[in-house]
Every structure is written in structure tokens, then in C-alpha cells.
mmCIF file of C-alpha atoms in Angstrom:
data_model
loop_
_atom_site.group_PDB
_atom_site.id
_atom_site.type_symbol
_atom_site.label_atom_id
_atom_site.label_comp_id
_atom_site.label_asym_id
_atom_site.label_seq_id
_atom_site.Cartn_x
_atom_site.Cartn_y
_atom_site.Cartn_z
ATOM 1 C CA PHE A 1 92.537 -9.152 137.568
ATOM 2 C CA GLY A 2 92.282 -7.644 141.060
ATOM 3 C CA ALA A 3 96.140 -7.152 141.348
ATOM 4 C CA PRO A 4 97.799 -3.634 141.318
ATOM 5 C CA VAL A 5 98.178 -2.403 137.699
ATOM 6 C CA GLU A 6 101.533 -1.259 136.009
ATOM 7 C CA THR A 7 100.795 0.298 132.640
ATOM 8 C CA ALA A 8 103.666 -0.600 130.106
ATOM 9 C CA GLN A 9 103.391 2.590 127.933
ATOM 10 C CA PRO A 10 107.082 3.578 127.013
ATOM 11 C CA SER A 11 105.592 5.745 124.103
ATOM 12 C CA LEU A 12 103.679 7.977 126.559
ATOM 13 C CA PRO A 13 105.678 11.094 127.656
ATOM 14 C CA VAL A 14 106.265 11.697 131.292
ATOM 15 C CA THR A 15 103.839 14.216 132.895
ATOM 16 C CA PRO A 16 105.117 17.633 133.495
ATOM 17 C CA GLU A 17 106.490 19.352 136.584
ATOM 18 C CA GLY A 18 103.574 20.691 138.700
ATOM 19 C CA THR A 19 101.227 17.933 137.745
ATOM 20 C CA ASP A 20 98.493 17.194 140.249
ATOM 21 C CA ASN A 21 97.801 13.664 139.424
ATOM 22 C CA ARG A 22 94.998 12.988 141.921
ATOM 23 C CA LEU A 23 92.028 11.925 139.931
ATOM 24 C CA SER A 24 89.749 14.111 142.460
ATOM 25 C CA ASN A 25 91.689 17.210 140.988
ATOM 26 C CA TRP A 26 90.648 16.254 137.529
ATOM 27 C CA GLN A 27 87.058 15.630 138.424
ATOM 28 C CA THR A 28 86.750 18.829 140.358
ATOM 29 C CA THR A 29 88.375 21.030 137.413
ATOM 30 C CA ILE A 30 88.034 19.538 133.903
ATOM 31 C CA GLY A 31 85.284 17.271 134.829
ATOM 32 C CA GLN A 32 83.259 20.236 136.098
ATOM 33 C CA TYR A 33 83.944 22.209 133.108
ATOM 34 C CA CYS A 34 82.695 19.332 130.707
ATOM 35 C CA ARG A 35 79.344 19.596 132.573
ATOM 36 C CA GLY A 36 76.867 21.084 129.893
ATOM 37 C CA ASN A 37 79.354 20.360 127.184
ATOM 38 C CA PRO A 38 78.134 17.213 125.265
ATOM 39 C CA ASN A 39 80.915 17.221 122.781
ATOM 40 C CA LEU A 40 83.611 17.057 125.460
ATOM 41 C CA ILE A 41 81.740 14.417 127.372
ATOM 42 C CA VAL A 42 81.209 12.319 124.254
ATOM 43 C CA ALA A 43 84.990 12.541 123.222
ATOM 44 C CA ILE A 44 86.026 11.519 126.721
ATOM 45 C CA CYS A 45 83.813 8.536 127.075
ATOM 46 C CA HIS A 46 84.788 7.340 123.554
ATOM 47 C CA ALA A 47 88.453 7.727 124.233
ATOM 48 C CA MET A 48 88.087 5.621 127.435
ATOM 49 C CA SER A 49 86.154 2.897 125.445
ATOM 50 C CA ALA A 50 89.531 2.031 123.888
ATOM 51 C CA THR A 51 90.390 -0.162 126.797
ATOM 52 C CA LEU A 52 87.580 -2.693 126.308
ATOM 53 C CA ARG A 53 86.568 -2.598 122.650
ATOM 54 C CA GLN A 54 88.743 -5.527 121.581
ATOM 55 C CA TYR A 55 87.491 -7.609 124.393
ATOM 56 C CA HIS A 56 83.982 -6.935 123.645
ATOM 57 C CA HIS A 57 84.411 -7.423 119.803
ATOM 58 C CA ARG A 58 83.313 -3.803 119.029
ATOM 59 C CA ALA A 59 84.455 -1.530 116.129
ATOM 60 C CA TYR A 60 87.028 1.098 116.700
ATOM 61 C CA LEU A 61 84.689 3.997 115.625
ATOM 62 C CA VAL A 62 86.598 7.051 114.410
ATOM 63 C CA LEU A 63 85.551 10.521 115.542
ATOM 64 C CA LEU A 64 86.240 13.494 113.380
ATOM 65 C CA LEU A 65 85.918 16.958 114.841
ATOM 66 C CA VAL A 66 84.945 19.368 111.982
ATOM 67 C CA GLY A 67 84.997 23.150 112.051
ATOM 68 C CA PRO A 68 87.034 26.310 111.299
ATOM 69 C CA SER A 69 90.203 27.342 112.996
ATOM 70 C CA SER A 70 89.803 28.549 116.691
ATOM 71 C CA SER A 71 86.598 26.596 117.136
ATOM 72 C CA GLY A 72 87.909 24.278 120.020
ATOM 73 C CA LYS A 73 88.802 21.038 118.105
ATOM 74 C CA THR A 74 92.126 21.078 119.282
ATOM 75 C CA THR A 75 91.099 21.878 122.892
ATOM 76 C CA VAL A 76 89.131 18.844 122.742
ATOM 77 C CA GLN A 77 91.792 16.750 121.844
ATOM 78 C CA LYS A 78 94.036 18.112 124.559
ATOM 79 C CA VAL A 79 91.633 17.246 127.084
ATOM 80 C CA VAL A 80 91.273 13.693 125.715
ATOM 81 C CA THR A 81 95.075 13.378 125.266
ATOM 82 C CA GLY A 82 95.548 14.553 128.892
ATOM 83 C CA LEU A 83 93.458 11.619 130.237
ATOM 84 C CA ALA A 84 96.736 9.588 129.965
ATOM 85 C CA SER A 85 99.627 11.686 129.144
ATOM 86 C CA ASN A 86 101.031 15.236 128.743
ATOM 87 C CA PRO A 87 99.183 17.188 126.047
ATOM 88 C CA ASP A 88 101.678 20.083 125.963
ATOM 89 C CA LEU A 89 104.544 18.235 124.344
ATOM 90 C CA ARG A 90 105.329 19.014 120.758
ATOM 91 C CA ASP A 91 104.045 15.656 119.082
ATOM 92 C CA ALA A 92 101.331 15.103 121.608
ATOM 93 C CA ILE A 93 98.638 15.701 118.898
ATOM 94 C CA PRO A 94 100.470 15.419 115.746
ATOM 95 C CA GLN A 95 99.448 16.739 112.461
ATOM 96 C CA PHE A 96 98.307 14.131 109.918
ATOM 97 C CA ASN A 97 101.364 14.535 107.570
ATOM 98 C CA GLY A 98 103.144 11.530 106.481
ATOM 99 C CA SER A 99 102.834 8.003 104.648
ATOM 100 C CA GLU A 100 100.391 5.475 105.272
ATOM 101 C CA PRO A 101 102.829 2.911 106.613
ATOM 102 C CA GLY A 102 104.046 5.481 108.872
ATOM 103 C CA PHE A 103 100.854 6.223 110.325
ATOM 104 C CA ARG A 104 99.914 2.564 110.873
ATOM 105 C CA GLN A 105 103.246 2.002 112.582
ATOM 106 C CA HIS A 106 102.596 4.897 114.842
ATOM 107 C CA LEU A 107 99.185 3.938 115.836
ATOM 108 C CA SER A 108 100.128 0.281 116.316
ATOM 109 C CA GLN A 109 102.203 1.516 119.377
ATOM 110 C CA TYR A 110 98.891 2.520 121.290
ATOM 111 C CA PRO A 111 96.803 -0.684 121.508
ATOM 112 C CA GLY A 112 93.875 -0.013 123.793
ATOM 113 C CA GLN A 113 94.561 3.729 123.981
ATOM 114 C CA CYS A 114 93.343 6.677 122.121
ATOM 115 C CA VAL A 115 95.323 8.760 119.509
ATOM 116 C CA CYS A 116 94.552 12.065 118.296
ATOM 117 C CA TYR A 117 95.586 13.676 115.042
ATOM 118 C CA GLN A 118 94.760 17.230 113.592
ATOM 119 C CA ASP A 119 94.531 18.610 110.204
ATOM 120 C CA ILE A 120 93.955 15.467 108.300
ATOM 121 C CA GLN A 121 93.563 17.354 104.934
ATOM 122 C CA LEU A 122 97.491 17.461 105.129
ATOM 123 C CA SER A 123 97.464 13.851 103.943
ATOM 124 C CA GLY A 124 96.715 15.276 100.311
ATOM 125 C CA ASP A 125 94.849 12.026 99.577
ATOM 126 C CA ILE A 126 91.522 11.326 100.503
ATOM 127 C CA SER A 127 91.893 7.621 99.581
ATOM 128 C CA LYS A 128 94.678 7.334 102.299
ATOM 129 C CA ILE A 129 92.381 8.679 104.871
ATOM 130 C CA ILE A 130 89.435 6.146 103.963
ATOM 131 C CA ARG A 131 91.703 3.134 103.898
ATOM 132 C CA LEU A 132 93.040 4.205 107.384
ATOM 133 C CA ILE A 133 89.665 4.842 108.654
ATOM 134 C CA PHE A 134 88.484 1.247 107.550
ATOM 135 C CA GLY A 135 91.601 -0.363 108.951
ATOM 136 C CA LEU A 136 91.117 1.327 112.282
ATOM 137 C CA ALA A 137 87.369 0.719 112.658
ATOM 138 C CA ASP A 138 87.773 -2.747 111.693
ATOM 139 C CA SER A 139 90.970 -3.395 113.575
ATOM 140 C CA SER A 140 92.550 -4.970 110.584
ATOM 141 C CA SER A 141 96.100 -5.413 109.455
ATOM 142 C CA ARG A 142 97.694 -5.300 106.153
ATOM 143 C CA HIS A 143 99.241 -8.054 104.408
ATOM 144 C CA LEU A 144 102.678 -7.127 103.077
ATOM 145 C CA LYS A 145 105.360 -9.068 101.374
ATOM 146 C CA ASP A 146 107.116 -9.670 104.680
ATOM 147 C CA GLY A 147 103.885 -10.900 106.437
ATOM 148 C CA PRO A 148 101.072 -8.951 107.975
ATOM 149 C CA ASN A 149 101.998 -6.035 110.261
ATOM 150 C CA GLU A 150 100.203 -5.440 113.746
ATOM 151 C CA PRO A 151 96.519 -4.800 113.743
ATOM 152 C CA LEU A 152 95.343 -1.281 114.795
ATOM 153 C CA ASN A 153 93.598 -1.748 118.243
ATOM 154 C CA CYS A 154 93.200 1.933 119.153
ATOM 155 C CA VAL A 155 90.563 4.838 119.189
ATOM 156 C CA THR A 156 91.364 7.725 117.171
ATOM 157 C CA ILE A 157 89.833 11.292 117.183
ATOM 158 C CA PHE A 158 90.766 13.216 114.110
ATOM 159 C CA SER A 159 90.226 16.974 113.479
ATOM 160 C CA ASN A 160 89.916 18.902 110.289
ATOM 161 C CA GLU A 161 88.303 22.006 108.893
ATOM 162 C CA ARG A 162 86.460 20.103 106.051
ATOM 163 C CA SER A 163 84.151 17.127 106.379
ATOM 164 C CA ILE A 164 84.803 13.694 104.667
ATOM 165 C CA ILE A 165 82.255 14.497 102.025
ATOM 166 C CA GLU A 166 83.666 17.923 101.305
ATOM 167 C CA MET A 167 87.217 16.625 100.936
ATOM 168 C CA SER A 168 86.020 13.640 98.723
ATOM 169 C CA ARG A 169 84.098 16.341 96.481
ATOM 170 C CA CYS A 170 87.180 18.387 96.215
ATOM 171 C CA ASP A 171 89.311 15.508 95.348
ATOM 172 C CA HIS A 172 86.748 13.885 92.895
ATOM 173 C CA ARG A 173 86.838 10.677 94.926
ATOM 174 C CA ASP A 174 83.854 8.125 95.004
ATOM 175 C CA ILE A 175 83.181 6.762 98.418
ATOM 176 C CA ASN A 176 80.524 4.492 99.703
ATOM 177 C CA ASP A 177 77.927 4.281 102.652
ATOM 178 C CA GLY A 178 79.950 1.724 104.617
ATOM 179 C CA LEU A 179 82.618 4.449 105.497
ATOM 180 C CA PHE A 180 79.824 6.455 107.627
ATOM 181 C CA ALA A 181 79.491 3.421 109.723
ATOM 182 C CA ARG A 182 82.917 3.779 110.712
ATOM 183 C CA VAL A 183 83.616 7.416 111.239
ATOM 184 C CA PHE A 184 81.302 10.018 113.261
ATOM 185 C CA GLU A 185 81.571 13.496 112.544
ATOM 186 C CA ILE A 186 81.082 16.219 115.236
ATOM 187 C CA TYR A 187 80.695 19.655 113.845
ATOM 188 C CA ALA A 188 81.676 22.804 115.740
ATOM 189 C CA ASP A 189 78.180 24.162 115.574
ATOM 190 C CA ALA A 190 77.648 24.688 119.213
ATOM 191 C CA PRO A 191 76.935 28.254 120.609
ATOM 192 C CA TYR A 192 80.855 28.442 121.239
ATOM 193 C CA GLY A 193 82.294 26.261 118.394
ATOM 194 C CA MET A 194 82.652 22.861 120.012
ATOM 195 C CA PHE A 195 81.459 24.153 123.276
ATOM 196 C CA HIS A 196 77.781 24.735 124.596
ATOM 197 C CA ASP A 197 78.656 26.232 127.982
ATOM 198 C CA ILE A 198 81.917 28.357 128.737
ATOM 199 C CA HIS A 199 81.068 28.471 132.467
ATOM 200 C CA ASP A 200 81.327 32.181 133.101
ATOM 201 C CA THR A 201 84.992 32.391 131.852
ATOM 202 C CA GLY A 202 83.816 35.350 129.551
ATOM 203 C CA ASN A 203 84.539 33.965 126.062
ATOM 204 C CA SER A 204 85.318 30.965 124.238
ATOM 205 C CA GLY A 205 88.871 31.719 123.955
ATOM 206 C CA ALA A 206 89.313 32.120 127.660
ATOM 207 C CA PHE A 207 87.402 28.890 128.398
ATOM 208 C CA ALA A 208 89.692 27.127 125.896
ATOM 209 C CA LYS A 209 92.908 28.543 127.595
ATOM 210 C CA SER A 210 91.607 27.441 130.910
ATOM 211 C CA LEU A 211 90.996 23.750 129.612
ATOM 212 C CA HIS A 212 94.608 23.774 128.181
ATOM 213 C CA ARG A 213 96.234 24.739 131.263
ATOM 214 C CA LEU A 214 94.197 22.177 133.352
ATOM 215 C CA ALA A 215 94.835 19.497 130.857
ATOM 216 C CA GLY A 216 98.413 19.890 131.310
ATOM 217 C CA THR A 217 98.318 20.333 135.346
ATOM 218 C CA THR A 218 96.045 17.165 135.587
ATOM 219 C CA ALA A 219 97.935 15.249 132.938
ATOM 220 C CA GLY A 220 97.761 11.391 133.174
ATOM 221 C CA CYS A 221 95.684 10.962 136.284
ATOM 222 C CA VAL A 222 92.560 9.526 134.916
ATOM 223 C CA TRP A 223 93.846 6.689 132.734
ATOM 224 C CA PRO A 224 95.692 4.685 135.585
ATOM 225 C CA ALA A 225 92.706 5.110 137.711
ATOM 226 C CA TRP A 226 90.500 3.769 134.989
ATOM 227 C CA ILE A 227 92.698 0.635 134.346
ATOM 228 C CA GLN A 228 92.843 -0.023 138.141
ATOM 229 C CA ALA A 229 89.088 0.173 138.356
ATOM 230 C CA ILE A 230 88.736 -2.260 135.421
ATOM 231 C CA SER A 231 90.962 -4.695 137.216
ATOM 232 C CA ASN A 232 89.338 -4.581 140.468
ATOM 233 C CA HIS A 233 85.677 -4.774 139.088
ATOM 234 C CA TRP A 234 86.113 -7.046 136.343
ATOM 235 C CA ASN A 235 83.244 -9.306 137.304
ATOM 236 C CA ASP A 236 80.831 -6.347 137.815
ATOM 237 C CA ILE A 237 81.897 -4.949 134.528
ATOM 238 C CA GLU A 238 81.068 -8.240 132.756
ATOM 239 C CA ASP A 239 77.669 -8.382 134.466
ATOM 240 C CA TRP A 240 76.818 -4.845 133.398
ATOM 241 C CA TRP A 241 78.014 -5.595 129.784
ATOM 242 C CA LYS A 242 75.442 -8.506 129.711
ATOM 243 C CA GLU A 243 72.524 -6.912 131.515
ATOM 244 C CA ARG A 244 72.949 -2.981 130.960
ATOM 245 C CA PHE A 245 74.648 -2.546 127.444
ATOM 246 C CA PRO A 246 71.426 -3.538 125.454
ATOM 247 C CA LEU A 247 69.433 -1.146 127.499
ATOM 248 C CA VAL A 248 71.872 1.645 126.937
ATOM 249 C CA SER A 249 71.957 1.032 123.251
ATOM 250 C CA GLN A 250 68.170 0.750 123.068
ATOM 251 C CA ARG A 251 67.683 3.859 125.036
ATOM 252 C CA LEU A 252 70.055 5.803 122.740
ATOM 253 C CA ILE A 253 68.395 4.579 119.538
ATOM 254 C CA GLU A 254 64.958 5.496 120.949
ATOM 255 C CA ARG A 255 66.227 8.855 122.009
ATOM 256 C CA VAL A 256 67.693 9.887 118.611
ATOM 257 C CA ASP A 257 65.054 7.893 116.532
ATOM 258 C CA PRO A 258 61.738 7.990 117.983
ATOM 259 C CA ASN A 259 59.966 7.459 114.606
ATOM 260 C CA ASP A 260 62.232 4.502 113.615
ATOM 261 C CA LYS A 261 63.584 6.221 110.411
ATOM 262 C CA LEU A 262 67.183 5.803 110.884
ATOM 263 C CA SER A 263 69.002 3.772 108.025
ATOM 264 C CA ALA A 264 70.819 0.641 108.761
ATOM 265 C CA VAL A 265 74.110 2.387 108.530
ATOM 266 C CA ASP A 266 72.943 5.103 110.977
ATOM 267 C CA ARG A 267 71.630 2.408 113.467
ATOM 268 C CA ARG A 268 74.934 0.687 113.447
ATOM 269 C CA LEU A 269 76.543 3.988 114.056
ATOM 270 C CA VAL A 270 74.479 4.789 116.967
ATOM 271 C CA ASP A 271 75.166 1.351 118.397
ATOM 272 C CA GLU A 272 78.821 1.787 118.407
ATOM 273 C CA LEU A 273 78.408 5.160 120.050
ATOM 274 C CA ALA A 274 76.233 3.643 122.812
ATOM 275 C CA TYR A 275 78.987 1.280 123.649
ATOM 276 C CA SER A 276 81.129 4.454 124.545
ATOM 277 C CA ALA A 277 78.066 5.767 126.463
ATOM 278 C CA TRP A 278 77.916 2.424 128.323
ATOM 279 C CA ILE A 279 81.775 2.794 129.160
ATOM 280 C CA GLY A 280 81.072 6.409 130.401
ATOM 281 C CA ILE A 281 78.301 5.046 132.690
ATOM 282 C CA VAL A 282 80.471 2.202 134.018
ATOM 283 C CA ALA A 283 83.324 4.773 134.678
ATOM 284 C CA ASN A 284 80.901 6.910 136.632
ATOM 285 C CA LYS A 285 79.854 3.822 138.614
ATOM 286 C CA LEU A 286 83.377 2.998 139.406
ATOM 287 C CA GLY A 287 84.025 6.535 140.684
ATOM 288 C CA VAL A 288 86.191 7.619 137.775
ATOM 289 C CA LEU A 289 84.136 10.058 135.785
ATOM 290 C CA PRO A 290 81.913 12.588 137.499
ATOM 291 C CA PHE A 291 79.199 12.536 134.922
ATOM 292 C CA LYS A 292 75.911 10.823 135.764
ATOM 293 C CA ALA A 293 74.083 8.220 133.692
ATOM 294 C CA GLU A 294 71.557 10.658 132.664
ATOM 295 C CA GLU A 295 74.080 13.388 131.767
ATOM 296 C CA ILE A 296 75.800 10.887 129.443
ATOM 297 C CA HIS A 297 72.614 9.730 127.881
ATOM 298 C CA ALA A 298 71.741 13.397 127.384
ATOM 299 C CA ALA A 299 75.084 14.353 125.746
ATOM 300 C CA PHE A 300 75.203 11.434 123.356
ATOM 301 C CA GLY A 301 71.718 11.787 122.441
ATOM 302 C CA GLU A 302 72.283 15.643 121.652
ATOM 303 C CA VAL A 303 75.472 15.031 119.694
ATOM 304 C CA ILE A 304 73.943 12.421 117.568
ATOM 305 C CA SER A 305 70.673 14.087 116.974
ATOM 306 C CA SER A 306 72.461 17.298 115.890
ATOM 307 C CA GLN A 307 74.562 15.260 113.361
ATOM 308 C CA MET A 308 71.380 13.752 112.011
ATOM 309 C CA ALA A 309 69.593 17.139 111.787
ATOM 310 C CA ARG A 310 72.339 18.309 109.456
ATOM 311 C CA ARG A 311 71.357 16.023 106.783
ATOM 312 C CA GLY A 312 67.801 14.867 107.747
ATOM 313 C CA VAL A 313 67.031 11.684 109.570
ATOM 314 C CA GLY A 314 66.718 8.698 107.232
ATOM 315 C CA GLN A 315 69.282 10.304 104.736
ATOM 316 C CA THR A 316 72.702 8.763 104.699
ATOM 317 C CA PRO A 317 75.732 11.059 104.105
ATOM 318 C CA LEU A 318 75.799 10.109 100.440
ATOM 319 C CA ALA A 319 72.320 10.699 99.877
ATOM 320 C CA LYS A 320 72.762 14.193 101.297
ATOM 321 C CA ARG A 321 75.658 14.609 98.727
ATOM 322 C CA ALA A 322 73.310 13.649 95.952
ATOM 323 C CA ILE A 323 70.825 16.085 97.024
ATOM 324 C CA GLU A 324 73.379 18.859 97.296
ATOM 325 C CA ALA A 325 74.646 18.045 93.764
ATOM 326 C CA VAL A 326 71.127 18.275 92.111
ATOM 327 C CA ARG A 327 70.428 21.519 93.917
ATOM 328 C CA GLY A 328 73.780 22.924 92.903
ATOM 329 C CA PHE A 329 73.055 21.940 89.522
ATOM 330 C CA ILE A 330 69.883 23.655 89.428
ATOM 331 C CA ASP A 331 71.146 26.679 91.007
ATOM 332 C CA GLN A 332 73.808 27.009 88.422
ATOM 333 C CA ASN A 333 71.566 26.388 85.507
ATOM 334 C CA GLN A 334 68.303 28.076 86.423
ATOM 335 C CA GLY A 335 67.567 29.166 83.021
ATOM 336 C CA ARG A 336 66.958 25.358 82.416
ATOM 337 C CA PHE A 337 64.280 25.074 84.796
ATOM 338 C CA ARG A 338 60.915 26.443 85.094
ATOM 339 C CA PRO A 339 59.899 28.357 88.384
ATOM 340 C CA TRP A 340 57.885 25.979 90.621
ATOM 341 C CA GLU A 341 55.038 28.551 90.606
ATOM 342 C CA THR A 342 54.447 28.084 86.991
ATOM 343 C CA LEU A 343 53.843 24.277 87.287
ATOM 344 C CA HIS A 344 49.903 24.741 87.705
ATOM 345 C CA LYS A 345 50.196 26.391 84.065
ATOM 346 C CA LEU A 346 52.042 23.717 82.409
ATOM 347 C CA LEU A 347 49.487 21.202 84.058
ATOM 348 C CA SER A 348 46.461 23.258 82.732
ATOM 349 C CA CYS A 349 47.888 23.123 79.333
ATOM 350 C CA SER A 350 48.336 19.282 79.639
ATOM 351 C CA VAL A 351 52.090 19.932 78.882
ATOM 352 C CA ILE A 352 54.232 16.967 80.448
#
């Protein structure tokens, strides 16, 4: 640590002509566009957490961006991909279409990095997605007849038009709550899809095009600066890990769960996201990210609270699915259920 860093990344494409690889250019363009956009801040901090998760024995939590077409999911992935490489190349953000061994082989080439896939429903099998999420989150290797292959030590950000619950319902597959301690879904339910603030660009489409262009022209300037900063300040980072991370985690949990109603699964999820928030705060202290600590706390708090609000605090995703199933059954069979307002008549007649 402390020596100049050479990143050995033969799988990363060369940045395009016209690239301004000065970190300051990224900070004053994309960095400023990210202000007021919690989903972008969360995605960037989470991607950068890939570098240290293995060292600190943290799970590789999977992010899943959920929303209709043209809602900004791919734009978020382009911004994240542009931290380290050229997001405009054909296979920079591949579709999730292939075999499970093929995906594992591809992901194993990116240890300590972030990989994005779009349209995960193209796998055609929710079971494949679930197995891969468990393998990614737990950094596991599969035991094959020729011996285990390489463990998956990378952060992944998927995108899709449907949530895990919706895909499992359509495929009639059973899933368990443990899955939702390993994947966090971010829905495109902000005022402009994935974006809360389009910064006077006129409309969400123009804002997305601006981010696409800037992600290409500033490609690859953040990651080398981040790696060098880690090397130069390793002792400081270790001190901050011991002293500050527990405070960041506790503050985030208190922010999203002031009444202490989160389930054990959700608390585990928030703690892993707190690690990404802590990484973002460290990157700011080291001059890499332009977002202040309070901005990062607010962004993570808003994104997590929004997700919890979709299903009610204290409910797990599977509990929500059970409630939706009961409601759906009642809606489809209304003739078999008396209206609520007639309940007092039944009680007055002592009919149970």
C-alpha cells in the first residue's frame, strides 16, 4: 500500500476517443447531475463498495432496478459502468441471456468490480436468477466434477421490467425470505422514473441523453482514482472502518426504522446497504466523490424508505405476496364474501 497502482483489467475496454479522464471533470458534470437523485447516488456508492467487500467480509448485495421501458434503468447502469470503462461499447451492459455456467464464467472475470446486466427476464427461468443471486451475494463457488470454479467476488446491478416476486408468480416458483436479504429492488417510482431531479434539462429523456453522453466522455476516470486513494490512505480507511461504520449503520437503521419494526431480513439488508453508504462517505473524504456525508445518508434513507413503504414496514416481500394473493382471491370471488358493512348484522344475530 502507498505505491502507485496499476490496475490489471484486461477485460475492460479502452476508453473512447475524446475522453476527458480527469476526475474533476466527472465530479463537475455527472457528479453534479447526481445531486438530488438518490437512486444514482446509491447505485454509484454500491458499485464502488465492490473493491473492499471481500476484505471486510461483507455480502455482495445485488441491486435490481425495476421499472417500465424508458424509465432510466439503463441510464443508471451506464453511469455506473462509466466509472471504470466505456459504457457505449456493444457488450458494456449485456442482456441476461445465456447459460448459468456462462454467466458465472463472465462474472468471475471481474473480482472487486461492478457488473451490470439488463432484462434479466430473458433468462427464461427464475430459478437460474435466484441461484445466481445467492452465489453472488454469498461469494460462493460451485462444486463441479472437475473441482470448484472461481468464487464470484463482484457487485452486480441488474435491471428488469418486473420484480422478483412478479417473475416468480408468473413462473409459479416458490421462493424464501432469505433471497430478500441478498437482493434490493429499486423501483422507478420517482417523479421522472429513476430520477428525482432532471436539472433544468427540460424532460427526463433529455436528462438521460445528457447522462449517456457524459458517461462516455468521462469514462474510466473514477475507478483508478478510487483504487489509488484506497492505496494511499489504507491505514485511515481501517480506522474509519472500526470507528465510523457502526455509526453509519446505526444511523441508517434509525432513519428508516424509527419505531423498530423492521424484520430481521430487512435489518440485515439495511446493514449491507449501510456498508455502501459508508464507502461513499469514505470516497468523499478522500476527494473521489463530490457527495457530502449528509447527502449520502439522505439518499440511502430515501431509497430504502421508499422500498419499505411499497409493502409496509415490518412486512417481508413474501408476506406482501401472501396478502396480495388473499386480496386477489377475494376480488375474484366477491360473491363468496359478505361486505364488511354487513358484519354488524351478523354479530347482532349471533351468527359466527
